[in-house]
Short mmCIF file of C-alpha atoms in Angstrom, two decimals:
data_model
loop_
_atom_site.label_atom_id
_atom_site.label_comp_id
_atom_site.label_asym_id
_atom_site.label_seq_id
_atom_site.Cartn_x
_atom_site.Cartn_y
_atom_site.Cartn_z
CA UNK L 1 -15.90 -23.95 50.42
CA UNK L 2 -13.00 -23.57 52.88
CA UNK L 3 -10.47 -21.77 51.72
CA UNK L 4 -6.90 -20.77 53.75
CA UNK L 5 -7.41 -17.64 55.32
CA UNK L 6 -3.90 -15.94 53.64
CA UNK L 7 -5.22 -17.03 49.89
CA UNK L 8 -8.91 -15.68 50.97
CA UNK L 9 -7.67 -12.47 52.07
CA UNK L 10 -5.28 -12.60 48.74
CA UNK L 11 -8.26 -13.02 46.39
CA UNK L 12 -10.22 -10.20 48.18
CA UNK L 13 -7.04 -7.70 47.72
CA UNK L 14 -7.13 -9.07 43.62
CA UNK L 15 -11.14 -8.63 43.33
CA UNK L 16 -11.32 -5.07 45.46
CA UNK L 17 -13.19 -2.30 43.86
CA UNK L 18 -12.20 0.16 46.51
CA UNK L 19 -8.24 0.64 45.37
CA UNK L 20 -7.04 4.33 43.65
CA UNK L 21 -7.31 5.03 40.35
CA UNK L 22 -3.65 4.84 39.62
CA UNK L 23 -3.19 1.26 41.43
CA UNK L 24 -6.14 0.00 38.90
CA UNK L 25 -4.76 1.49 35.89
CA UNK L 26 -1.44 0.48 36.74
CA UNK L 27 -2.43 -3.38 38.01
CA UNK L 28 -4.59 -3.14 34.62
CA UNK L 29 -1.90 -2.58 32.05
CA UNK L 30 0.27 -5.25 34.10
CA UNK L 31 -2.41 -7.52 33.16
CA UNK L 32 -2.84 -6.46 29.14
CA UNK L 33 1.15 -5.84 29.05
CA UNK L 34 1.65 -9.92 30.20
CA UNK L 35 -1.67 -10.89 27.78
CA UNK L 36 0.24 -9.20 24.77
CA UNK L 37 3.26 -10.63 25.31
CA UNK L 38 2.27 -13.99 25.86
CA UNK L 39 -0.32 -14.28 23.04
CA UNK L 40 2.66 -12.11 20.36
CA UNK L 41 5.38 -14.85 21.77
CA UNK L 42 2.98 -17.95 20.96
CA UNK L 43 2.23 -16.38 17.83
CA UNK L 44 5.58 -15.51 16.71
CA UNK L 45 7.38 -19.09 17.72
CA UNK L 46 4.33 -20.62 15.62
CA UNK L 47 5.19 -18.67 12.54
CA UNK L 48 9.07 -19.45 12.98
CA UNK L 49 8.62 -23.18 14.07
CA UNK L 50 6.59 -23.14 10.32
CA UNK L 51 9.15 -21.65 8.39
CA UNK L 52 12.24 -23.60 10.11
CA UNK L 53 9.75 -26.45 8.90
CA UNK L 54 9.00 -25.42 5.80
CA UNK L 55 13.08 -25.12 5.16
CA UNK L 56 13.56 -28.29 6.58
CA UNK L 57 11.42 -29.81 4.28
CA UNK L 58 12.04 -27.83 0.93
CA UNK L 59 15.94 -27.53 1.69
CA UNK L 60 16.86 -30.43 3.33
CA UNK L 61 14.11 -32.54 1.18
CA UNK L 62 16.60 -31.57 -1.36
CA UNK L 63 19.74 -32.03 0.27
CA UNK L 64 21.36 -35.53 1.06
CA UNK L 65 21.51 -35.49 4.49
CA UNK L 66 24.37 -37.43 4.31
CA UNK L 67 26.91 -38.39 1.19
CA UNK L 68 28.28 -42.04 1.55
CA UNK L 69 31.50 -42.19 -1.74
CA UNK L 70 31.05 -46.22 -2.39
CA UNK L 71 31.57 -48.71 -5.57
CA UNK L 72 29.00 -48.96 -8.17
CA UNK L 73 26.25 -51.78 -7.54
CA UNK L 74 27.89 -51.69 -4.06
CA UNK L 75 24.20 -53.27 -3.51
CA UNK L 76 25.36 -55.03 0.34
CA UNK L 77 26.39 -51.46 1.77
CA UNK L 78 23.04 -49.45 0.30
CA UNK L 79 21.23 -52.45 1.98
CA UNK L 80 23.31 -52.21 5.78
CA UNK L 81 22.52 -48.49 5.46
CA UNK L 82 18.70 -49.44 4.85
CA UNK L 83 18.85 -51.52 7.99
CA UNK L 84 19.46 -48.60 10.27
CA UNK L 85 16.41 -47.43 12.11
CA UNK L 86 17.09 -43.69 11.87
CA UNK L 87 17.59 -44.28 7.35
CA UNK L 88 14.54 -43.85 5.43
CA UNK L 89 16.03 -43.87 1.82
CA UNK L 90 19.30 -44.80 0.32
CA UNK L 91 19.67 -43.55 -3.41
CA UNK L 92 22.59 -43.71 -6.23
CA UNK L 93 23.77 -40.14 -7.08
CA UNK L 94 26.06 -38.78 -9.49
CA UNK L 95 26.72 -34.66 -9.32
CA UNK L 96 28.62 -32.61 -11.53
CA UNK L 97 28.39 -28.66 -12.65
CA UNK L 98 27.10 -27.80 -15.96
CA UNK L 99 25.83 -25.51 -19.02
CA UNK L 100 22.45 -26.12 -20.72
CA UNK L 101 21.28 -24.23 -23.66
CA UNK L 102 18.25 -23.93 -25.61
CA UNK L 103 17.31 -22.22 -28.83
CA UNK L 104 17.00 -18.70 -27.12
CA UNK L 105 19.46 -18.95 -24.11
CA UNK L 106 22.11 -20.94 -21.63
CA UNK L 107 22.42 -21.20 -18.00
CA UNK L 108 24.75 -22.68 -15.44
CA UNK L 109 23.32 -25.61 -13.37
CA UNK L 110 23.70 -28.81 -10.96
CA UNK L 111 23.25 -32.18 -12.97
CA UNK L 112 22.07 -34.67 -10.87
CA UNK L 113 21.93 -38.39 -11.96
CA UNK L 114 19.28 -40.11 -9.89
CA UNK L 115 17.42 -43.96 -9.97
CA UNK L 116 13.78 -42.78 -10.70
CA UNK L 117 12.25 -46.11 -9.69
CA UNK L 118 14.20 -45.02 -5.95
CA UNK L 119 12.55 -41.87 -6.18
CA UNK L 120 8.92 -41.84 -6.32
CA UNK L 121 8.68 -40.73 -2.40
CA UNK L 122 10.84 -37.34 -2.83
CA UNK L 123 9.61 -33.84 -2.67
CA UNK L 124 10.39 -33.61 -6.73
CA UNK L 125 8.15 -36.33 -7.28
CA UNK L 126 5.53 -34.73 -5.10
CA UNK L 127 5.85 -31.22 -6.91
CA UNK L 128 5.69 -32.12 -10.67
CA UNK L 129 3.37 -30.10 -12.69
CA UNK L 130 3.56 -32.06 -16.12
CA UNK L 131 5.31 -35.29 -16.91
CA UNK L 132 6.95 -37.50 -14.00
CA UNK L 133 10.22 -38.49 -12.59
CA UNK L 134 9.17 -41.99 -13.92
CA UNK L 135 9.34 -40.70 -17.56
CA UNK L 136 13.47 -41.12 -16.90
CA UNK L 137 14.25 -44.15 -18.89
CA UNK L 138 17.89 -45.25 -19.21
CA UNK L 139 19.77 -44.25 -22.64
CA UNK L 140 16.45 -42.30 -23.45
CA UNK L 141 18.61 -38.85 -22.70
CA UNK L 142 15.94 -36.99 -20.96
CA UNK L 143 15.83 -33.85 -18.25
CA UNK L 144 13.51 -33.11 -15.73
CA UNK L 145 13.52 -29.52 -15.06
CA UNK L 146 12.17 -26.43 -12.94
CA UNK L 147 9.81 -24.49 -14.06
CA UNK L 148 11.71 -21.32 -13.37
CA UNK L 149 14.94 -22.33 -15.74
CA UNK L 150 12.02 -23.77 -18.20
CA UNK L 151 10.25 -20.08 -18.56
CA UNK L 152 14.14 -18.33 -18.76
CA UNK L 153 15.43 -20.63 -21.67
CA UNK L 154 11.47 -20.47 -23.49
CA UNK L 155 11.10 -24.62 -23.59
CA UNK L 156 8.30 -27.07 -22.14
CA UNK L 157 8.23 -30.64 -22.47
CA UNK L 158 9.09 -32.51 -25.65
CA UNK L 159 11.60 -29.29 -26.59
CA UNK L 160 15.29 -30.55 -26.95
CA UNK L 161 18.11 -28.65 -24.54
CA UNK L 162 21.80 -29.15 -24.73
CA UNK L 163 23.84 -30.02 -21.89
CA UNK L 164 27.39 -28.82 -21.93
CA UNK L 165 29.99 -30.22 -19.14
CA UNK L 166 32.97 -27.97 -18.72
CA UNK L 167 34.70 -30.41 -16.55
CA UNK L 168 34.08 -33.38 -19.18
CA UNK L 169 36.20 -33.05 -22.20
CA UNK L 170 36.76 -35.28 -25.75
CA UNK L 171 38.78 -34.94 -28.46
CA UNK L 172 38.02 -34.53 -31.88
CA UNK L 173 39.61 -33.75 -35.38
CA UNK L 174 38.94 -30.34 -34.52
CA UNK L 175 40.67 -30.53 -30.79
CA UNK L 176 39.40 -31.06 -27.17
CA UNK L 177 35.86 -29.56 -26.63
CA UNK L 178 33.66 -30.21 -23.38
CA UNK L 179 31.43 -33.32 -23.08
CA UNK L 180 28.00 -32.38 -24.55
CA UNK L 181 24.72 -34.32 -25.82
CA UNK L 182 21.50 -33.20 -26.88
CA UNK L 183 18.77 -34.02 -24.09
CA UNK L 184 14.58 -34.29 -24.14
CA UNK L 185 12.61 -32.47 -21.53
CA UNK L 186 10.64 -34.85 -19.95
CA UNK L 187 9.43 -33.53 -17.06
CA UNK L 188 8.99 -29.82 -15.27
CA UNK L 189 8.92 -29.78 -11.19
CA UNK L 190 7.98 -26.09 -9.39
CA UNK L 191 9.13 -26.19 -5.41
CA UNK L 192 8.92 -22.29 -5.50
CA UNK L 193 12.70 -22.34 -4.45
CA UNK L 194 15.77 -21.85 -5.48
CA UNK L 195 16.25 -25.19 -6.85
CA UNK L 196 13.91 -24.44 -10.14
CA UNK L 197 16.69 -22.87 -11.67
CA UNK L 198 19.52 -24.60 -10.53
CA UNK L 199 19.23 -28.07 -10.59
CA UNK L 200 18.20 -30.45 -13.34
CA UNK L 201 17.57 -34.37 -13.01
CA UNK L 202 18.59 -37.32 -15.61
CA UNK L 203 18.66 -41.34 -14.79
CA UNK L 204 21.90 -42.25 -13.03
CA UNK L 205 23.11 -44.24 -15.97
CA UNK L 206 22.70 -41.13 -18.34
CA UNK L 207 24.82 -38.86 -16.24
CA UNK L 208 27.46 -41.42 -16.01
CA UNK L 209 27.71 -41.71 -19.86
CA UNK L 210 27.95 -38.05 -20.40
CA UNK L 211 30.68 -37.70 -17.35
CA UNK L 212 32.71 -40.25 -19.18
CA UNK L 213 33.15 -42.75 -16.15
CA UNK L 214 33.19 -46.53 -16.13
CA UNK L 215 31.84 -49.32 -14.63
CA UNK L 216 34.45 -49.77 -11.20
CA UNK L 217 34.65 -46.12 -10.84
CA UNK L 218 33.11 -44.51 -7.41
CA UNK L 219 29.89 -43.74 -7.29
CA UNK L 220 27.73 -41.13 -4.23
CA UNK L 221 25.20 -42.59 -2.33
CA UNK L 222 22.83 -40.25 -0.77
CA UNK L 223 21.34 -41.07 2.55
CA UNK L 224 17.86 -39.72 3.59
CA UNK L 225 17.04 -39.84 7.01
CA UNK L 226 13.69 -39.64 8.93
CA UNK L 227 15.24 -36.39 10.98
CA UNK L 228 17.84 -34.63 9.32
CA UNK L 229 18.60 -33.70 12.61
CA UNK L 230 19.48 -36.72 13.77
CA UNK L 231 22.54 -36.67 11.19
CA UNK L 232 25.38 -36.26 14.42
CA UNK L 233 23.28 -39.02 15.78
CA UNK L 234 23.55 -41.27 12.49
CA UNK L 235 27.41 -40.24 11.05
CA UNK L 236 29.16 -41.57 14.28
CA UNK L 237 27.29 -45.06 13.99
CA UNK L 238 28.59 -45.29 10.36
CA UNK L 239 31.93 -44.05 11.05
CA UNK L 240 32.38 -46.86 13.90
CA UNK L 241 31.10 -49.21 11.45
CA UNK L 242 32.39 -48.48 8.34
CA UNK L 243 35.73 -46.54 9.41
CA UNK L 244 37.07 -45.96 5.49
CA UNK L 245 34.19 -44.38 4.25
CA UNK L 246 34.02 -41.10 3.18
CA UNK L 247 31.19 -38.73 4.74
CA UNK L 248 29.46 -35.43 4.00
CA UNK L 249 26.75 -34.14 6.09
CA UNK L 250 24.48 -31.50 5.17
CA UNK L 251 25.76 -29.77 8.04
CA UNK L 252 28.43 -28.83 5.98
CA UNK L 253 26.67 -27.03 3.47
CA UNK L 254 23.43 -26.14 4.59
CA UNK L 255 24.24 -25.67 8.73
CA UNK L 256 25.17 -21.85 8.10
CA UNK L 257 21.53 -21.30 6.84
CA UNK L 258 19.82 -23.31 9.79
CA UNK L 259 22.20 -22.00 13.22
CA UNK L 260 21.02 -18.25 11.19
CA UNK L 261 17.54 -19.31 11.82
CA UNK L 262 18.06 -21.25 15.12
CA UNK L 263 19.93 -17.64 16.21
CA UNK L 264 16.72 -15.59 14.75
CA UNK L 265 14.37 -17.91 16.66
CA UNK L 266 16.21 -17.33 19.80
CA UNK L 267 16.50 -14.02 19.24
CA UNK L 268 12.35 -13.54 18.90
CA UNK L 269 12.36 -15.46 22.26
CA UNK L 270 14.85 -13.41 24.30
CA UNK L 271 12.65 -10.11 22.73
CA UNK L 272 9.37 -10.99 23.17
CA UNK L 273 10.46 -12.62 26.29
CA UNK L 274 11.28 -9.32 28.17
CA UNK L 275 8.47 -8.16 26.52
CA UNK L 276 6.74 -10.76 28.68
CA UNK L 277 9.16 -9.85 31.83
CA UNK L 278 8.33 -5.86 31.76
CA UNK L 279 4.98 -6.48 31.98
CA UNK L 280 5.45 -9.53 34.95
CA UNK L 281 7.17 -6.58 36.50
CA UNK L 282 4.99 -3.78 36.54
CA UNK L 283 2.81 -6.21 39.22
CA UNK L 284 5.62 -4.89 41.42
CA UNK L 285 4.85 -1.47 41.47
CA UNK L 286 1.14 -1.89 41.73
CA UNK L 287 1.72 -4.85 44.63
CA UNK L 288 3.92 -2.06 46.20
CA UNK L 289 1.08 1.17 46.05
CA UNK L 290 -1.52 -1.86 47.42
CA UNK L 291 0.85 -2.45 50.16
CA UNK L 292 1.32 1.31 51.19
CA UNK L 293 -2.49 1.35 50.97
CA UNK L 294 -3.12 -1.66 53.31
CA UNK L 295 -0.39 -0.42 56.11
CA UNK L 296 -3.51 -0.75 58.63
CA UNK L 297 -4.80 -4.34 57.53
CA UNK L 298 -1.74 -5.60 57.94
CA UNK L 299 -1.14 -4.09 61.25
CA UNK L 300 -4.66 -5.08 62.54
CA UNK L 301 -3.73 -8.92 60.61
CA UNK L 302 -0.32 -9.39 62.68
CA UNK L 303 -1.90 -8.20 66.04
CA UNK L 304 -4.37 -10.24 65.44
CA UNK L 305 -1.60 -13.58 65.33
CA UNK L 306 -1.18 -13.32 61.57
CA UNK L 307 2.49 -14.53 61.27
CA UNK L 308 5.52 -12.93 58.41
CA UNK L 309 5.05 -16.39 56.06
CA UNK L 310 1.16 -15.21 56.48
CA UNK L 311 1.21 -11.93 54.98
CA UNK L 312 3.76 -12.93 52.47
CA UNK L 313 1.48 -15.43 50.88
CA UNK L 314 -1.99 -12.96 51.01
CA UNK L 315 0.66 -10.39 48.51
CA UNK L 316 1.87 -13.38 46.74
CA UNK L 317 -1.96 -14.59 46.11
CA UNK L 318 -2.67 -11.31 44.92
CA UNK L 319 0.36 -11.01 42.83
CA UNK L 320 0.02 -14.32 41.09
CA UNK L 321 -3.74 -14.08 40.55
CA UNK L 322 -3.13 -10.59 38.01
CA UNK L 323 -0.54 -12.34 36.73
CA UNK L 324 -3.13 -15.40 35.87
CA UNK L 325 -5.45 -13.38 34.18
CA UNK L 326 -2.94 -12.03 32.07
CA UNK L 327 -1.20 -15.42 31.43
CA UNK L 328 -4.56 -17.38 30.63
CA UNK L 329 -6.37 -14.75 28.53
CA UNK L 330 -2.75 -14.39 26.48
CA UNK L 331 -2.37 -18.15 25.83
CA UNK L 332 -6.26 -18.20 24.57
CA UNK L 333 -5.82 -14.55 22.30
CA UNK L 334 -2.57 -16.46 20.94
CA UNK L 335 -3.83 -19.82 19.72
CA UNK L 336 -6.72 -18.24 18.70
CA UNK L 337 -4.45 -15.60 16.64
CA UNK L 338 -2.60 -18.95 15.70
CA UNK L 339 -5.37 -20.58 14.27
CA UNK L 340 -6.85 -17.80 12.39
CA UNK L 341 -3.97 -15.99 11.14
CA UNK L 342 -4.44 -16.82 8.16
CA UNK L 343 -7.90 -16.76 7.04
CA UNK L 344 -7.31 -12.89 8.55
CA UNK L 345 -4.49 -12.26 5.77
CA UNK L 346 -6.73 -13.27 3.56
CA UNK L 347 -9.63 -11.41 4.39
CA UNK L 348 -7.81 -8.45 4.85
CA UNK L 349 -6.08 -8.71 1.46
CA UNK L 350 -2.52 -8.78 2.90
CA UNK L 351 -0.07 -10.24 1.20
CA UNK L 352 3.30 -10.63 3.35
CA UNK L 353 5.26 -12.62 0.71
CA UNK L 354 4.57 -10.10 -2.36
CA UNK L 355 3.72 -11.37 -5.88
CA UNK L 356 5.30 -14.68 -7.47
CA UNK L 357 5.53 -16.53 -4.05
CA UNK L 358 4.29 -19.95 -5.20
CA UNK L 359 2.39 -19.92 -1.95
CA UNK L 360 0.79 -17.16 0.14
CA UNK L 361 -0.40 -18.22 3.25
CA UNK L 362 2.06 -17.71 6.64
CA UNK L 363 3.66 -22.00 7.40
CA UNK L 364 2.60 -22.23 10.93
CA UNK L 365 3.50 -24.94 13.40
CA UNK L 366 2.01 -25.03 16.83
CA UNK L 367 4.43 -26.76 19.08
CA UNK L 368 3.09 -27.41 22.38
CA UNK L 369 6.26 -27.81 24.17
CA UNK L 370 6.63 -23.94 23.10
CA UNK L 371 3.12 -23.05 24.86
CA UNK L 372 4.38 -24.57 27.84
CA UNK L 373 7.29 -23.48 28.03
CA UNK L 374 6.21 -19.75 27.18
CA UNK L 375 3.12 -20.19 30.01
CA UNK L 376 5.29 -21.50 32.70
CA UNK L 377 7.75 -19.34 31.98
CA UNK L 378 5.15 -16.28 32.61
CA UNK L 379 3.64 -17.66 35.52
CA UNK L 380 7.20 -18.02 37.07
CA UNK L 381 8.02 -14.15 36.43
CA UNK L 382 4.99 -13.04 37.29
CA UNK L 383 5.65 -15.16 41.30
CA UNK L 384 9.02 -13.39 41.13
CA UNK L 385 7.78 -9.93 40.90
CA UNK L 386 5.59 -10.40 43.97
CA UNK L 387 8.53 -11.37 46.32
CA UNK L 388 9.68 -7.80 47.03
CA UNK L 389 6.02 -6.54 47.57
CA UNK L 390 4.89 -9.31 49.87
CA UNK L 391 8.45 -9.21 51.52
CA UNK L 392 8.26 -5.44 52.70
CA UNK L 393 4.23 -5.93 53.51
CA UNK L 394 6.04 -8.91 55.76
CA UNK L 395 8.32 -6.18 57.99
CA UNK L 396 5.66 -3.51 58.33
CA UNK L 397 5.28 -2.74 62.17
CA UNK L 398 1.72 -2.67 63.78
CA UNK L 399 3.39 -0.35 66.61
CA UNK L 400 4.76 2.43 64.11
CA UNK L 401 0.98 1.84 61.75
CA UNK L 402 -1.35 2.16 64.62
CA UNK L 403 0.39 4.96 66.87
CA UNK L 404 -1.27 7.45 64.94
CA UNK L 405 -4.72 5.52 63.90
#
């Protein structure tokens, strides 16, 4: 096959046997130094993409991604959000802080008064281990709980709790005293979060009896969108529509959590990155020893018509083709590492997440934008480190080389 004679010469240099054994040892660990890094960086940004996915989905799955205060039955306005393209759910809400105590203890939560017919698609729904959201009948006065605040106050379904609202008061012949009603567990939901102690559900109509308010008082509506991400996307399109209403993203409560992460990610990047760029860079130092070594074939090349741009491009070749090797046999150890890191945890016996992690395997997401990114970004320091070796190979001077051959 033809082949241009400054990329022939180039592959010859790369597939010599007859260089020192410092210049091999040297080009070699150039070659495992960019392999490592590029199979660890693939590896790593898989691991993080999973668990910035794994908190998008148990966090904001959770989260309204955006609060809309409206009238009750405001049915028009839940059904203009609806329309939007980026809106996949619009649900009633009601919120409030409160005490709930069993026969054995009390704890602090977040009462949440949801529509369980509107509900049957949420992560809750998805993660119930006995009973269902759909067990929430109006005036029925039942809780659906985690299963973490069920095991710290000792109850299970069928087992009565009271709820006690601080902010909720009544008077009676004895004086004012906080809002508070017996409730039936109906249902016990384990997202291995946070949440399982925290937060406990009752229908919408419940929690507006036991917060006292009436029928032309305002109500929440909770907007779920395909992307959460797309919430600055989404608020400026309701804002231009619907100027008085009043918004609440969950940028502004749960964006500290997610630009930590974001800054984490990009942190693993920069790191593993010059990881990546140390070892791109070592080709330098061999490319420069293989230049020393070659004084004389370049000499003999340029008086033989070879031109500057010539033996640039042979050093270049050479360069880039260790830096291939390195680059390919990286991006196949790290989606195979990708693929299998799991099933080696387990074999292994490791556990990273220690006991009473509801789940044990590593969330992984394989972006390929990332392996792109990380591939081209390797293959573009690995052509910068040959410039200076394939420059000075370029000014060597057949006179000075040959006087004494």
């Amino acid at each position: 096959m033809f082949q241009p004679v400054n990329w022939f010469i180039g592959l010859r240099y790369s597939q010599s046997r007859s260089r020192t054994g410092f210049v091999s040892f040297i080009t070699f660990f150039s070659i495992a130094g960019i392999l490592l890094g590029v199979a660890s960086l693939i590896t790593v940004v898989s691991v993080m993409n999973g668990f910035e996915n794994e908190l998008k989905t148990r966090v904001l799955g959770l989260v309204p991604h955006i609060t809309v205060e409206t009238q009750l039955n405001d049915e028009s306005l839940r059904q203009d959000l609806l329309a939007l393209p980026e809106v996949a759910r619009v649900t009633p809400l009601e919120e409030t802080e409160a005490l709930v105590q069993s026969a054995t203890g009390m704890s602090g939560i977040l009462i949440q008064g949801i529509n369980p017919s509107l509900e049957q698609d949420s992560i809750i729904a998805s993660h119930m281990i006995a009973g269902s959201l759909a067990d929430l009948a109006p005036s029925k006065y039942q809780l659906v709980i985690g299963q973490a605040l069920a095991r710290q106050l000792n109850v299970t379904i069928g087992d009565k709790m009271r709820l006690i609202l601080p902010s909720r008061t009544m008077f009676t012949p004895m004086g004012r005293v906080p809002m508070q009603r017996n409730f039936t567990i109906a249902g016990v939901f384990n997202l291995g979060s946070q949440v399982d102690d925290t937060v406990v559900y009752l229908h919408h109509s419940d929690a507006r009896k036991i917060m006292r308010k009436r029928s032309g008082d305002e109500q929440l509506l909770r907007v779920y969108l395909h992307d959460a991400f797309d919430v600055s996307l989404v608020t400026p399109k309701l804002l231009a529509k619907w100027p008085n209403l009043e918004l609440a993203t969950w940028q502004q409560s749960q964006g500290t959590l997610f630009s930590a992460v974001k800054m984490e990610k990009n942190m693993m990047w920069l790191m593993l990155g010059l990881i990546v760029a140390v070892a791109a860079f070592n080709i330098v130092s061999a490319l420069v020893m293989v230049v020393n070594d070659k004084q004389g074939e370049i000499s003999i090349l340029q008086t033989m018509g070879m031109d500057k741009s010539g033996i640039i491009q042979i050093f270049i070749t050479q360069g880039m083709v260790n830096g291939a090797w390195g680059v390919v046999l990286g991006t196949a150890l790290g989606l195979l590492l990708t693929v299998v890191l799991n099933p080696m945890l387990a074999v292994f016996g490791i556990n990273i997440f220690g006991a009473g992690y509801v789940s044990q395997t590593l969330p992984i997401v394989l972006a390929w934008q990332d392996v792109g990114i990380i591939v081209i970004g390797a293959f573009i320091m690995s052509f910068i480190a040959t410039l200076y070796p394939a420059y000075r190979a370029s000014q060597t001077l057949p006179a000075e080389v040959l006087r004494n051959e």
